[in-house]
Coordinates of C-alpha atoms and ligand atoms in Angstrom, one line a residue:
X1 CA 6.4 -16.4 17.1
X2 CA 6.6 -17.2 20.3
X3 CA 2.4 -17.9 22.4
X4 CA 0.7 -16.4 19.5
X5 CA -2.2 -18.4 19.1
X6 CA -3.2 -20.6 15.9
X7 CA -7.1 -20.2 16.4
X8 CA -7.6 -19.0 12.9
X9 CA -11.1 -21.0 11.9
X10 CA -11.8 -19.1 8.9
X11 CA -9.0 -17.6 7.7
X12 CA -7.2 -21.1 7.1
X13 CA -9.3 -20.5 3.9
X14 CA -7.5 -18.2 2.7
X15 CA -4.4 -19.5 4.0
X16 CA -5.1 -22.5 1.6
X17 CA -6.2 -20.7 -1.8
X18 CA -3.2 -18.4 -1.0
X19 CA -1.0 -21.5 -0.9
X20 CA -2.4 -23.3 -4.2
X21 CA -2.1 -19.8 -6.1
X22 CA 1.7 -19.7 -5.2
X23 CA 1.7 -23.0 -6.7
X24 CA -0.1 -22.6 -9.9
X25 CA -0.5 -18.4 -10.3
X26 CA -4.3 -19.3 -10.2
X27 CA -6.9 -21.4 -8.7
X28 CA -7.3 -24.8 -10.7
X29 CA -10.8 -26.2 -10.9
X30 CA -9.1 -29.9 -9.9
X31 CA -7.0 -28.3 -6.4
X32 CA -10.2 -25.8 -5.5
X33 CA -12.5 -29.6 -5.4
X34 CA -9.6 -31.2 -3.6
X35 CA -9.3 -28.2 -1.0
X36 CA -13.2 -28.4 -0.8
X37 CA -12.8 -32.5 0.0
X38 CA -10.0 -32.1 2.4
X39 CA -11.8 -29.6 4.4
X40 CA -15.2 -30.6 4.4
X41 CA -16.5 -27.2 2.8
X42 CA -19.1 -27.3 0.1
X43 CA -17.3 -25.9 -3.4
X44 CA -19.8 -23.9 -3.6
X45 CA -18.6 -21.7 -0.6
X46 CA -15.2 -22.3 -1.1
X47 CA -16.4 -20.6 -4.8
X48 CA -18.2 -18.1 -3.2
X49 CA -15.1 -16.7 -1.0
X50 CA -12.5 -17.0 -4.5
X51 CA -14.6 -15.1 -6.5
X52 CA -15.4 -12.6 -4.9
X53 CA -11.7 -11.2 -3.6
X54 CA -9.9 -9.2 -5.8
X55 CA -6.9 -10.8 -5.0
X56 CA -7.4 -14.3 -6.1
X57 CA -7.2 -15.6 -9.5
X58 CA -10.0 -18.2 -11.2
X59 CA -8.4 -18.4 -14.5
X60 CA -4.6 -18.1 -15.4
X61 CA -3.6 -15.1 -15.6
X62 CA -1.3 -13.2 -17.8
X63 CA 2.7 -13.3 -18.3
X64 CA 2.4 -9.6 -17.5
X65 CA -1.0 -8.5 -15.5
X66 CA -0.3 -4.5 -15.7
X67 CA -2.9 -2.6 -13.3
X68 CA -3.5 0.4 -13.2
X69 CA -4.6 2.2 -10.9
X70 CA -8.0 4.7 -12.3
X71 CA -8.6 6.5 -8.6
X72 CA -8.8 10.2 -7.9
X73 CA -4.5 10.7 -6.9
X74 CA -3.6 9.1 -10.0
X75 CA -6.6 10.3 -12.6
X76 CA -5.2 13.5 -11.8
X77 CA -1.6 12.6 -12.6
X78 CA -2.5 11.4 -15.7
X79 CA -3.8 7.3 -15.3
X80 CA -5.7 7.6 -18.2
X81 CA -2.9 9.2 -20.4
X82 CA -0.7 6.5 -19.0
X83 CA -2.7 3.5 -19.8
X84 CA -3.8 4.2 -23.6
X85 CA 0.2 4.6 -23.7
X86 CA 0.7 1.4 -22.5
X87 CA -2.8 -0.4 -24.4
X88 CA -0.6 1.4 -27.4
X89 CA 2.8 -0.1 -27.0
X90 CA 0.9 -3.1 -26.0
X91 CA -1.2 -3.7 -29.2
X92 CA 0.1 -6.6 -31.1
X93 CA 0.5 -8.5 -27.9
X94 CA -1.0 -11.4 -27.2
X95 CA -4.0 -12.1 -24.1
X96 CA -1.6 -14.9 -22.9
X97 CA 1.3 -11.9 -22.7
X98 CA 0.1 -9.5 -21.2
X99 CA -3.2 -7.9 -20.3
X100 CA -3.8 -4.1 -19.3
X101 CA -6.7 -3.4 -16.7
X102 CA -7.7 -0.6 -14.8
X103 CA -7.3 -1.3 -10.6
X104 CA -8.7 0.6 -7.6
X105 CA -6.1 2.5 -5.1
X106 CA -3.1 0.9 -4.4
X107 CA -2.5 3.4 -1.4
X108 CA 0.5 5.0 -3.5
X109 CA -1.5 8.2 -3.8
X110 CA 1.1 10.0 -3.0
X111 CA 3.4 8.7 -5.9
X112 CA 1.0 8.4 -8.9
X113 CA 0.7 7.4 -11.3
X114 CA 1.0 3.9 -9.5
X115 CA 0.3 0.5 -11.0
X116 CA 0.9 -3.0 -10.1
X117 CA 2.4 -5.8 -12.6
X118 CA 2.0 -8.9 -11.8
X119 CA 1.4 -8.0 -7.7
X120 CA 4.6 -5.9 -7.8
X121 CA 3.6 -2.4 -7.7
X122 CA 5.3 0.2 -9.5
X123 CA 5.1 4.0 -8.3
X124 CA 6.0 7.6 -10.2
X125 CA 5.3 5.5 -13.3
X126 CA 5.6 6.5 -17.3
X127 CA 5.0 4.0 -20.0
X128 CA 8.2 3.3 -20.9
X129 CA 9.3 2.5 -17.6
X130 CA 6.5 0.0 -17.1
X131 CA 6.7 -1.6 -20.4
X132 CA 9.8 -2.1 -20.1
X133 CA 9.6 -4.3 -16.7
X134 CA 6.6 -5.8 -18.1
X135 CA 8.3 -7.0 -21.1
X136 CA 10.8 -8.8 -19.1
X137 CA 8.1 -10.1 -16.3
X138 CA 6.9 -11.7 -20.1
X139 CA 10.5 -13.0 -20.9
X140 CA 10.2 -14.7 -17.1
X141 CA 12.2 -12.7 -15.1
X142 CA 11.6 -11.5 -11.6
X143 CA 10.0 -8.2 -10.7
X144 CA 12.4 -6.3 -8.4
X145 CA 10.3 -3.8 -6.1
X146 CA 12.1 -0.7 -5.5
X147 CA 12.9 -1.1 -1.5
X148 CA 10.7 1.9 0.2
X149 CA 12.9 4.0 2.3
X150 CA 13.9 2.7 5.5
X151 CA 14.5 5.2 7.8
X152 CA 12.0 6.5 10.1
X153 CA 10.6 9.4 10.5
X154 CA 10.6 11.3 14.2
X155 CA 7.4 12.6 14.9
X156 CA 5.3 14.5 17.3
X157 CA 3.0 11.6 18.1
X158 CA 5.9 9.7 20.5
X159 CA 5.5 9.7 23.6
X160 CA 9.0 8.1 23.8
X161 CA 11.7 9.5 21.8
X162 CA 14.8 7.7 22.7
X163 CA 13.4 6.4 26.0
X164 CA 12.0 2.9 26.6
X165 CA 8.8 2.5 24.4
X166 CA 5.6 0.7 26.0
X167 CA 6.3 2.9 29.2
X168 CA 2.1 3.3 29.5
X169 CA 1.6 -0.5 29.0
X170 CA 4.5 -1.7 31.4
X171 CA 3.0 0.7 34.1
X172 CA -0.9 -0.3 33.5
X173 CA -0.4 -4.2 33.9
X174 CA 1.0 -2.9 38.0
X175 CA -1.5 -0.6 38.4
X176 CA -5.0 -2.5 36.5
X177 CA -6.1 1.2 36.3
X178 CA -8.7 0.1 33.9
X179 CA -11.1 2.5 35.0
X180 CA -8.6 5.1 34.6
X181 CA -7.6 4.4 31.5
X182 CA -11.7 5.0 30.2
X183 CA -11.7 8.1 32.1
X184 CA -8.5 9.5 30.4
X185 CA -9.6 8.8 26.9
X186 CA -13.2 10.1 27.7
X187 CA -12.2 13.4 29.0
X188 CA -9.6 13.4 25.9
X189 CA -12.7 13.4 23.8
X190 CA -10.6 10.6 21.6
X191 CA -12.3 10.1 18.8
X192 CA -12.3 7.0 16.3
X193 CA -10.0 7.9 13.7
X194 CA -11.3 5.7 10.6
X195 CA -14.1 8.1 9.0
X196 CA -16.8 7.6 11.6
X197 CA -14.9 9.7 14.4
X198 CA -17.1 7.5 17.2
X199 CA -15.9 8.2 20.6
X200 CA -12.7 5.8 21.7
X201 CA -14.0 5.5 25.7
X202 CA -18.0 4.6 24.5
X203 CA -16.5 1.6 22.0
X204 CA -14.0 0.1 24.6
X205 CA -16.2 0.6 27.3
X206 CA -19.6 -1.0 25.9
X207 CA -16.5 -4.3 25.3
X208 CA -15.6 -3.8 28.8
X209 CA -19.2 -4.3 29.9
X210 CA -19.7 -7.5 27.9
X211 CA -20.0 -10.3 30.2
X212 CA -19.0 -13.1 27.7
X213 CA -15.0 -14.5 28.8
X214 CA -13.9 -14.2 25.1
X215 CA -13.5 -11.0 23.6
X216 CA -11.6 -9.7 20.5
X217 CA -9.1 -6.6 19.3
X218 CA -9.3 -5.5 15.8
X219 CA -7.1 -2.9 14.5
X220 CA -8.7 -1.9 10.6
X221 CA -5.5 -1.1 8.4
X222 CA -6.9 -2.2 6.0
X223 CA -6.8 1.9 4.3
X224 CA -8.3 1.7 0.8
X225 CA -9.9 4.7 0.0
X226 CA -8.3 6.7 -2.5
X227 CA -5.8 9.3 -1.3
X228 CA -5.7 7.7 2.5
X229 CA -2.2 6.9 3.0
X230 CA -1.7 7.8 6.7
X231 CA -2.2 4.9 7.8
X232 CA 1.0 3.7 6.2
X233 CA 3.1 5.9 7.7
X234 CA 1.8 5.3 11.0
X235 CA 2.8 2.3 10.8
X236 CA 6.0 2.4 9.1
X237 CA 7.2 4.9 11.9
X238 CA 5.3 4.7 14.5
X239 CA 4.5 1.0 14.8
X240 CA 5.4 0.8 18.2
X241 CA 2.9 2.9 19.2
X242 CA -0.3 0.9 17.5
X243 CA 1.2 -2.3 19.1
X244 CA 0.9 -0.7 22.6
X245 CA -2.3 0.6 21.4
X246 CA -4.1 -2.3 20.8
X247 CA -2.4 -4.3 24.4
X248 CA -3.8 -1.1 26.2
X249 CA -7.4 -2.1 24.6
X250 CA -7.3 -6.1 25.6
X251 CA -5.9 -5.4 29.2
X252 CA -8.8 -2.7 29.6
X253 CA -11.1 -4.4 28.1
X254 CA -10.7 -7.9 28.9
X255 CA -9.6 -9.4 25.6
X256 CA -7.0 -11.9 25.1
X257 CA -6.7 -11.5 21.7
X258 CA -6.1 -8.9 18.7
X259 CA -6.2 -9.2 14.9
X260 CA -4.4 -6.2 13.0
X261 CA -6.3 -6.4 9.6
X262 CA -3.4 -4.9 7.3
X263 CA -4.2 -4.8 3.4
X264 CA -2.2 -6.9 1.4
X265 CA -0.5 -3.9 -0.6
X266 CA 1.5 -3.2 2.4
X267 CA 4.1 -6.0 2.5
X268 CA 6.7 -3.5 3.9
X269 CA 4.3 -2.3 7.0
X270 CA 3.5 -6.0 7.2
X271 CA 7.3 -6.9 7.5
X272 CA 7.5 -3.9 10.4
X273 CA 5.2 -4.6 12.2
X274 CA 5.9 -8.5 12.3
X275 CA 9.0 -7.8 13.9
X276 CA 7.3 -5.3 16.2
X277 CA 5.1 -7.8 17.1
X278 CA 8.0 -10.6 18.0
X279 CA 10.1 -8.2 19.8
X280 CA 6.9 -7.4 22.0
X281 CA 6.7 -11.5 22.0
X282 CA 10.9 -11.6 23.2
X283 CA 10.2 -9.0 25.6
X284 CA 7.1 -10.0 28.1
X285 CA 4.7 -7.6 26.4
X286 CA 3.3 -9.8 24.5
X287 CA 1.3 -13.9 25.4
X288 CA 0.0 -15.8 27.9
X289 CA 1.8 -13.7 31.3
X290 CA 2.6 -10.1 29.8
X291 CA 5.6 -8.8 32.2
X292 CA 5.3 -11.8 34.3
X293 CA 1.6 -11.1 35.8
X294 CA -1.9 -12.8 35.0
X295 CA -3.0 -10.9 32.0
X296 CA -2.5 -11.6 28.8
X297 CA -2.6 -10.4 25.1
X298 CA -1.3 -12.4 21.9
X299 CA -1.5 -10.4 18.6
X300 CA -1.5 -11.9 14.8
X301 CA -1.6 -10.0 11.7
X302 CA -3.8 -10.8 9.5
X303 CA -3.6 -9.5 5.8
X304 CA -6.7 -9.0 4.0
X305 CA -7.7 -10.8 0.5
X306 CA -8.4 -7.6 -1.1
X307 CA -11.2 -4.8 -1.5
X308 CA -11.9 -1.7 -0.3
X309 CA -15.4 -2.5 1.0
X310 CA -12.8 -5.1 3.8
X311 CA -12.5 -1.7 5.3
X312 CA -16.1 -2.2 6.7
X313 CA -15.9 -3.1 9.9
X314 CA -18.4 -5.8 9.6
X315 CA -17.4 -6.8 6.6
X316 CA -13.9 -7.2 7.9
X317 CA -15.4 -9.0 10.6
X318 CA -17.2 -12.3 8.0
X319 CA -13.5 -11.7 6.1
X320 CA -11.3 -12.5 9.5
X321 CA -14.0 -15.2 9.4
X322 CA -13.1 -16.2 6.0
X323 CA -16.2 -15.3 3.7
X324 CA -16.6 -12.7 1.6
X325 CA -16.6 -9.3 3.1
X326 CA -20.2 -8.2 2.6
X327 CA -21.5 -5.7 5.9
X328 CA -23.8 -6.9 8.4
X329 CA -27.1 -5.5 9.5
X330 CA -26.7 -3.4 12.2
X331 CA -26.9 -3.1 15.4
X332 CA -26.1 -5.4 16.3
X333 CA -22.6 -3.6 16.7
X334 CA -19.2 -5.5 17.1
X335 CA -19.6 -4.4 20.4
X336 CA -21.6 -6.6 21.1
X337 CA -21.5 -9.5 18.5
X338 CA -18.8 -9.1 16.5
X339 CA -16.2 -11.1 15.5
X340 CA -16.4 -15.1 15.9
X341 CA -20.0 -13.3 17.3
X342 CA -18.0 -12.3 20.4
X343 CA -17.6 -8.2 21.7
X344 CA -14.9 -6.6 19.6
X345 CA -13.6 -3.5 19.8
X346 CA -12.4 -2.7 16.1
X347 CA -10.2 1.1 15.6
X348 CA -8.3 2.5 13.0
X349 CA -4.2 2.6 13.7
X350 CA -4.4 6.5 14.1
X351 CA -7.5 5.9 16.7
X352 CA -4.8 3.8 18.7
X353 CA -1.8 5.6 18.7
X354 CA -3.1 8.2 20.1
X355 CA -4.2 6.4 23.7
X356 CA -0.7 6.2 24.6
X357 CA 0.1 9.1 23.7
X358 CA -2.9 10.6 25.9
X359 CA -2.2 7.6 28.5
X360 CA 1.8 9.5 28.7
X361 CA 1.5 12.8 28.4
X362 CA -1.7 13.7 29.9
X363 CA -5.2 14.8 29.0
X364 CA -4.2 18.4 28.8
X365 CA -1.0 18.4 26.7
X366 CA -3.2 16.4 23.9
X367 CA -5.9 19.4 24.2
X368 CA -3.5 21.7 23.7
X369 CA -2.0 19.8 20.6
X370 CA -5.2 20.6 18.7
X371 CA -5.2 24.8 17.5
X372 CA -8.4 26.4 17.3
X373 CA -10.3 24.5 20.4
X374 CA -9.6 21.2 17.9
X375 CA -7.5 18.3 20.3
X376 CA -5.2 16.7 19.3
X377 CA -2.2 15.8 16.2
X378 CA -3.5 14.3 12.9
X379 CA -1.9 12.8 10.1
X380 CA -3.1 13.8 6.7
X381 CA -2.5 12.2 3.5
X382 CA -1.9 15.0 0.4
X383 CA -2.2 14.5 -2.7
X384 CA -3.3 15.3 -6.4
X385 CA -1.8 18.3 -8.2
X386 CA 0.9 19.4 -5.2
X387 CA 4.0 20.3 -5.7
X388 CA 5.4 18.0 -2.2
X389 CA 2.8 15.7 -2.1
X390 CA 2.8 13.2 1.1
X391 CA 2.0 12.6 4.6
X392 CA 2.0 15.2 7.3
X393 CA 1.4 15.4 10.8
X394 CA 0.0 18.9 11.7
X395 CA -2.6 19.9 14.9
X396 CA -5.6 19.3 14.1
X397 CA -7.9 22.2 13.5
X398 CA -4.8 23.3 11.1
X399 CA -6.3 25.6 8.7
X400 CA -6.9 23.9 4.9
X401 CA -4.7 26.6 3.1
X402 CA -1.8 25.9 4.9
X403 CA -2.2 21.8 5.0
X404 CA -1.8 22.5 1.5
X405 CA 0.2 25.9 0.7
X406 CA 2.4 25.4 3.5
X407 CA 2.9 21.3 4.5
X408 CA 2.2 20.1 0.4
X409 CA 3.7 22.6 -1.0
X410 CA 0.9 24.7 -2.7
X411 CA -1.0 23.6 -6.1
X412 CA 2.0 22.7 -8.3
X413 CA 3.4 23.8 -11.8
X414 CA 2.6 27.6 -11.0
X415 CA -1.8 27.2 -11.4
X416 CA -4.2 28.2 -9.0
X417 CA -6.1 25.3 -6.7
X418 CA -10.1 24.8 -7.8
X419 CA -10.7 22.4 -5.5
X420 CA -10.3 19.9 -2.8
X421 CA -12.0 16.6 -1.5
X422 CA -11.1 17.0 2.8
X423 CA -10.9 12.8 2.4
X424 CA -11.1 10.8 -0.6
X425 CA -14.1 10.7 -2.6
X426 CA -16.7 10.2 0.5
X427 CA -16.2 13.8 1.6
X428 CA -17.0 14.9 -2.0
X429 CA -15.2 18.5 -2.9
X430 CA -14.9 21.5 -2.2
X431 CA -14.0 24.6 -4.0
X432 CA -10.8 27.3 -3.4
X433 CA -13.0 29.3 -1.6
X434 CA -13.3 27.5 1.3
X435 CA -9.7 26.4 1.4
X436 CA -10.0 28.2 5.1
X437 CA -12.0 25.5 6.6
X438 CA -9.9 23.9 9.9
X439 CA -9.2 20.2 9.6
X440 CA -11.6 19.4 12.2
X441 CA -14.5 17.0 12.7
X442 CA -16.7 20.1 13.1
X443 CA -15.7 22.0 10.8
X444 CA -15.5 20.0 7.9
X445 CA -18.9 18.7 9.2
X446 CA -20.6 22.8 8.9
X447 CA -18.6 23.3 5.5
X448 CA -20.8 20.2 4.4
X449 CA -18.0 18.1 4.0
X450 CA -16.1 15.6 7.1
X451 CA -12.8 14.6 8.0
X452 CA -13.1 11.0 7.1
X453 CA -9.4 9.4 6.8
X454 CA -7.7 12.4 6.5
X455 CA -6.8 12.8 2.6
X456 CA -6.8 15.5 0.9
X457 CA -6.7 15.8 -2.6
X458 CA -5.9 18.7 -4.9
X459 CA -7.3 19.8 -7.9
X460 CA -5.9 22.7 -10.3
X461 CA -8.1 25.4 -12.6
X462 CA -7.6 22.4 -15.1
X463 CA -9.7 19.8 -13.8
X464 CA -13.0 19.2 -14.7
X465 CA -15.2 18.8 -11.5
X466 CA -17.8 16.3 -13.5
X467 CA -14.9 13.8 -14.7
X468 CA -13.5 14.0 -10.8
X469 CA -17.5 13.5 -9.8
X470 CA -17.8 10.2 -12.3
X471 CA -14.3 9.3 -11.4
X472 CA -15.4 8.7 -7.2
X473 CA -18.6 7.4 -8.4
X474 CA -17.3 5.0 -10.9
X475 CA -14.8 3.6 -7.7
X476 CA -17.9 3.5 -5.4
X477 CA -19.6 1.0 -8.3
X478 CA -16.4 -1.0 -8.9
X479 CA -16.4 -1.9 -4.6
X480 CA -19.6 -1.7 -4.0
X481 CA -19.4 -5.9 -2.4
X482 CA -23.2 -6.6 -4.4
X483 CA -24.8 -7.5 -1.3
X484 CA -27.8 -4.6 -1.4
X485 CA -29.7 -3.4 -4.1
X486 CA -29.6 0.3 -3.1
X487 CA -26.0 0.4 -3.7
X488 CA -25.2 -2.4 -6.3
X489 CA -28.0 -0.9 -9.2
X490 CA -28.2 2.5 -8.0
X491 CA -24.2 3.5 -8.4
X492 CA -23.9 1.6 -11.8
X493 CA -27.2 3.7 -12.7
X494 CA -25.2 6.9 -11.0
X495 CA -23.0 6.2 -13.2
X496 CA -24.2 5.5 -16.5
X497 CA -25.9 9.0 -16.0
X498 CA -22.7 10.9 -15.5
X499 CA -20.8 9.1 -18.0
X500 CA -23.7 10.6 -20.7
X501 CA -23.7 14.1 -19.5
X502 CA -19.3 14.2 -19.9
X503 CA -21.0 13.1 -23.3
X504 CA -23.2 16.5 -23.8
X505 CA -25.7 16.7 -25.9
X506 CA -28.7 16.2 -23.7
X507 CA -31.6 17.9 -24.3
X508 CA -33.2 20.5 -21.2
X509 CA -36.3 18.4 -20.3
X510 CA -33.8 15.2 -20.0
X511 CA -31.6 17.3 -18.0
X512 CA -34.3 18.5 -15.5
X513 CA -35.7 14.5 -15.3
X514 CA -32.5 13.4 -14.9
X515 CA -31.7 15.6 -12.3
X516 CA -34.6 15.2 -10.4
X517 CA -33.6 11.3 -10.6
X518 CA -30.0 11.9 -9.4
X519 CA -31.8 13.4 -6.1
X520 CA -34.6 11.0 -5.9
X521 CA -31.5 8.1 -6.2
X522 CA -29.3 10.0 -4.2
X523 CA -32.3 9.3 -1.4
X524 CA -33.2 6.1 -1.9
X525 CA -29.2 5.2 -1.4
X526 CA -28.2 7.3 1.1
X527 CA -31.6 5.2 3.0
X528 CA -31.6 2.2 2.3
X529 CA -27.7 0.9 1.7
X530 CA -27.0 -1.5 4.3
X531 CA -23.1 0.1 4.8
X532 CA -21.5 3.7 4.3
X533 CA -20.5 2.5 1.3
X534 CA -23.5 2.7 -0.6
X535 CA -24.4 5.8 1.5
X536 CA -21.6 7.9 0.6
X537 CA -21.7 7.2 -3.1
X538 CA -23.9 10.4 -4.0
X539 CA -21.9 12.7 -2.1
X540 CA -19.1 13.9 -5.2
X541 CA -21.8 14.8 -7.5
X542 CA -23.8 16.4 -4.5
X543 CA -20.9 18.3 -3.6
X544 CA -19.9 19.3 -7.7
X545 CA -23.7 20.2 -8.0
X546 CA -23.6 22.4 -5.6
X547 CA -20.0 24.0 -6.1
X548 CA -19.7 24.1 -9.8
X549 CA -23.5 23.3 -11.0
X550 CA -22.3 25.9 -13.8
X551 CA -19.8 23.1 -15.0
X552 CA -22.3 20.3 -15.3
X553 CA -25.1 22.9 -17.3
X554 CA -22.0 23.4 -20.1
X555 CA -21.3 19.9 -20.4
X556 CA -24.8 18.7 -21.0
X557 CA -26.5 21.7 -22.6
X558 CA -23.7 23.1 -24.8
X559 CA -21.1 20.0 -25.0
X560 CA -18.6 21.7 -23.6
X561 CA -15.7 20.9 -20.6
X562 CA -15.0 24.7 -19.4
X563 CA -11.2 22.4 -18.7
X564 CA -11.2 21.0 -22.3
X565 CA -10.8 17.6 -20.4
X566 CA -14.2 16.1 -22.0
X567 CA -15.0 15.8 -25.9
X568 CA -11.3 15.2 -26.6
X569 CA -10.6 12.1 -29.2
X570 CA -8.7 11.5 -26.2
X571 CA -11.1 11.1 -23.1
X572 CA -13.1 9.1 -26.1
X573 CA -10.6 6.2 -26.1
X574 CA -10.7 6.1 -22.4
X575 CA -14.5 5.8 -22.1
X576 CA -14.5 3.2 -24.9
X577 CA -11.2 1.6 -22.7
X578 CA -13.3 1.6 -19.4
X579 CA -16.1 -1.1 -20.9
X580 CA -15.4 -4.1 -18.6
X581 CA -13.2 -2.6 -16.0
X582 CA -15.0 -5.0 -13.5
X583 CA -14.1 -8.2 -15.0
Ligands
FMN601 C1 -16.8 1.1 3.0 C2 -16.0 1.4 3.8 C3 -14.5 1.8 4.1 C4 -14.2 1.7 5.3 N1 -12.7 1.7 5.2 C5 -11.8 1.8 6.4 C6 -10.7 1.7 6.9 O1 -10.1 1.2 5.5 N2 -10.1 1.8 7.7 C7 -10.5 1.9 9.0 O2 -10.1 2.4 9.8 N3 -12.0 2.5 8.8 C8 -12.5 2.5 8.4 N4 -14.2 2.2 7.7 C9 -15.0 2.9 8.8 C10 -15.1 1.6 9.8 O3 -15.9 0.5 9.6 C11 -14.7 1.7 11.1 O4 -16.2 3.0 11.2 C12 -13.6 2.3 11.9 O5 -12.4 1.1 11.2 C13 -14.0 2.3 13.1 O6 -12.9 2.8 14.0 P1 -12.0 3.8 14.3 O7 -13.7 4.2 15.8 O8 -11.3 4.2 15.2 O9 -12.7 5.1 13.5 C14 -15.0 2.0 6.4 C15 -15.7 2.2 5.7 C16 -16.9 1.7 4.9 C17 -18.3 2.5 5.4
SF4_602 S1 -24.0 -0.7 0.7 FE1 -23.0 -1.3 -0.9 S2 -21.1 -1.7 -0.5 FE2 -22.5 -1.6 1.6 S3 -23.8 -4.0 1.7 FE3 -24.6 -2.9 0.3 S4 -24.2 -3.3 -1.7 FE4 -22.8 -3.8 -0.1
FES603 S1 -2.9 4.6 -5.1 FE1 -3.9 5.9 -7.4 S2 -5.9 6.8 -6.3 FE2 -4.3 6.0 -4.8

């Protein structure tokens, strides 16, 4: 790639580890020792990194490694039954031929259930098809993933349409009106779309004001929370807006380098973005002298070695630097001390694509796109028990009823709505009675939830909400990086407690004590966990206690699951398999 920078000090270790894994299928000890000597890196450091990320295997994998996504959307779409069916089909197989394990969200929540076989993702899959593909992998045949739909979908968010792209960046290189950009983003009240909703103009201004001549722009395309699929859609359909947003961030803040951090399950989007970046270098929009000016900006793609925690901004920085993705204590924030200790802007994919929209069409246009006083357009992923799961572009402020019933086709199979998560496990669950809540930062916060990453997960009236709370807590427990005790131990304690509740037969005094302990644990985790993961673990069960308390009481005190999900032979078998989810 012409002009691309290669100062990826930390990334080198991942490149080396990937090369070894590609050659041997895993990371043999002798190879790690060789790498340690070659790079003068202590072996324990290499091992600590290699053992952290799910992408790397320290022991030889079986011929067919089947991983079944166990998270919300897949759980609602038969993942447990799928796994049980696969276990039956391979009951007599040798462990070096096939192994079946659960895995966290694969980013295909709109095509659940999803599985991966030897890292190839298969969607809308059933046990018979999965068996057929796994058996061909055991024979040594190549697995062919169906190639996703190539036709781009036109989006309202694209200010260019048939016109030449990158108009805003072209003008900005001429005008150098950096203050004007910040003023417009401020007037538009653009907030971060990665979950926390932090004002983008403040973040960019902070980095711009730092005296250090070296600064970075990072795009967070890690998108690993169950139900979250909107960035995948944006990167597929609006790659030019994302790259333009990053270029503008670089120009305004004075950063010369950008890194697009993408989850490794998004190969297709990685290709699209790689192609877009190459086109930009070719047409002079990236490189040392953008469009012949004295302004330079380079972008490279960094493929995540895996794990939900990598999406937390400081963990993501640690990953780029070649370390374990363990979040840093904050402050200092990345805007002051970020990547390689330099001031760094980190924004979500959707945040970046909002920037050229606002600058091309104006603040008034942006404000007018929302409904009910909200601003802008919003991409949401809808999955779970809906007739038409998918990603939809809607005005910010749209009532949830409209999103679920009009865009996503309503609850499927003629069933009733019971609950929905406005944004994956982090947002907790709201009951059907709150279906008119608007898709908006403030409205959802007032409803006791959050806009988060726009990952709407829908549950029909046959769903057990205690089971869903347990599913969410298990996700966090599995994905906790383990750096701090409240999250590492607390998430396990909470998962154990909820698992016990789903099995019933808890005496009332013990239940009361459990509830008190749960509150204490929730508070301790929210107040003392280092990062947002540990802080949010209590949200799903607290929301279920608030809105579906009678259902929990029935499980615990009467050993009854009103939805008929728990206390069945199948659910007991599923529980037995769960031991050792996380090796
Ligand atoms: C556990 C965890 C995972 C996260 N994952 C993502 C992610 O995948 N994508 C993202 O943009 N933000 C994610 N975030 C939020 C980021 O830390 C950060 O706030 C965000 O990238 C900032 O961008 P924004 O201001 O544009 O929202 C995550 C936060 C936590 C605590
Ligand atoms: S809260 Fe959890 S994920 Fe975050 S640093 Fe602590 S252990 Fe790691
Ligand atoms: S792919 Fe299974 S929950 Fe996302």
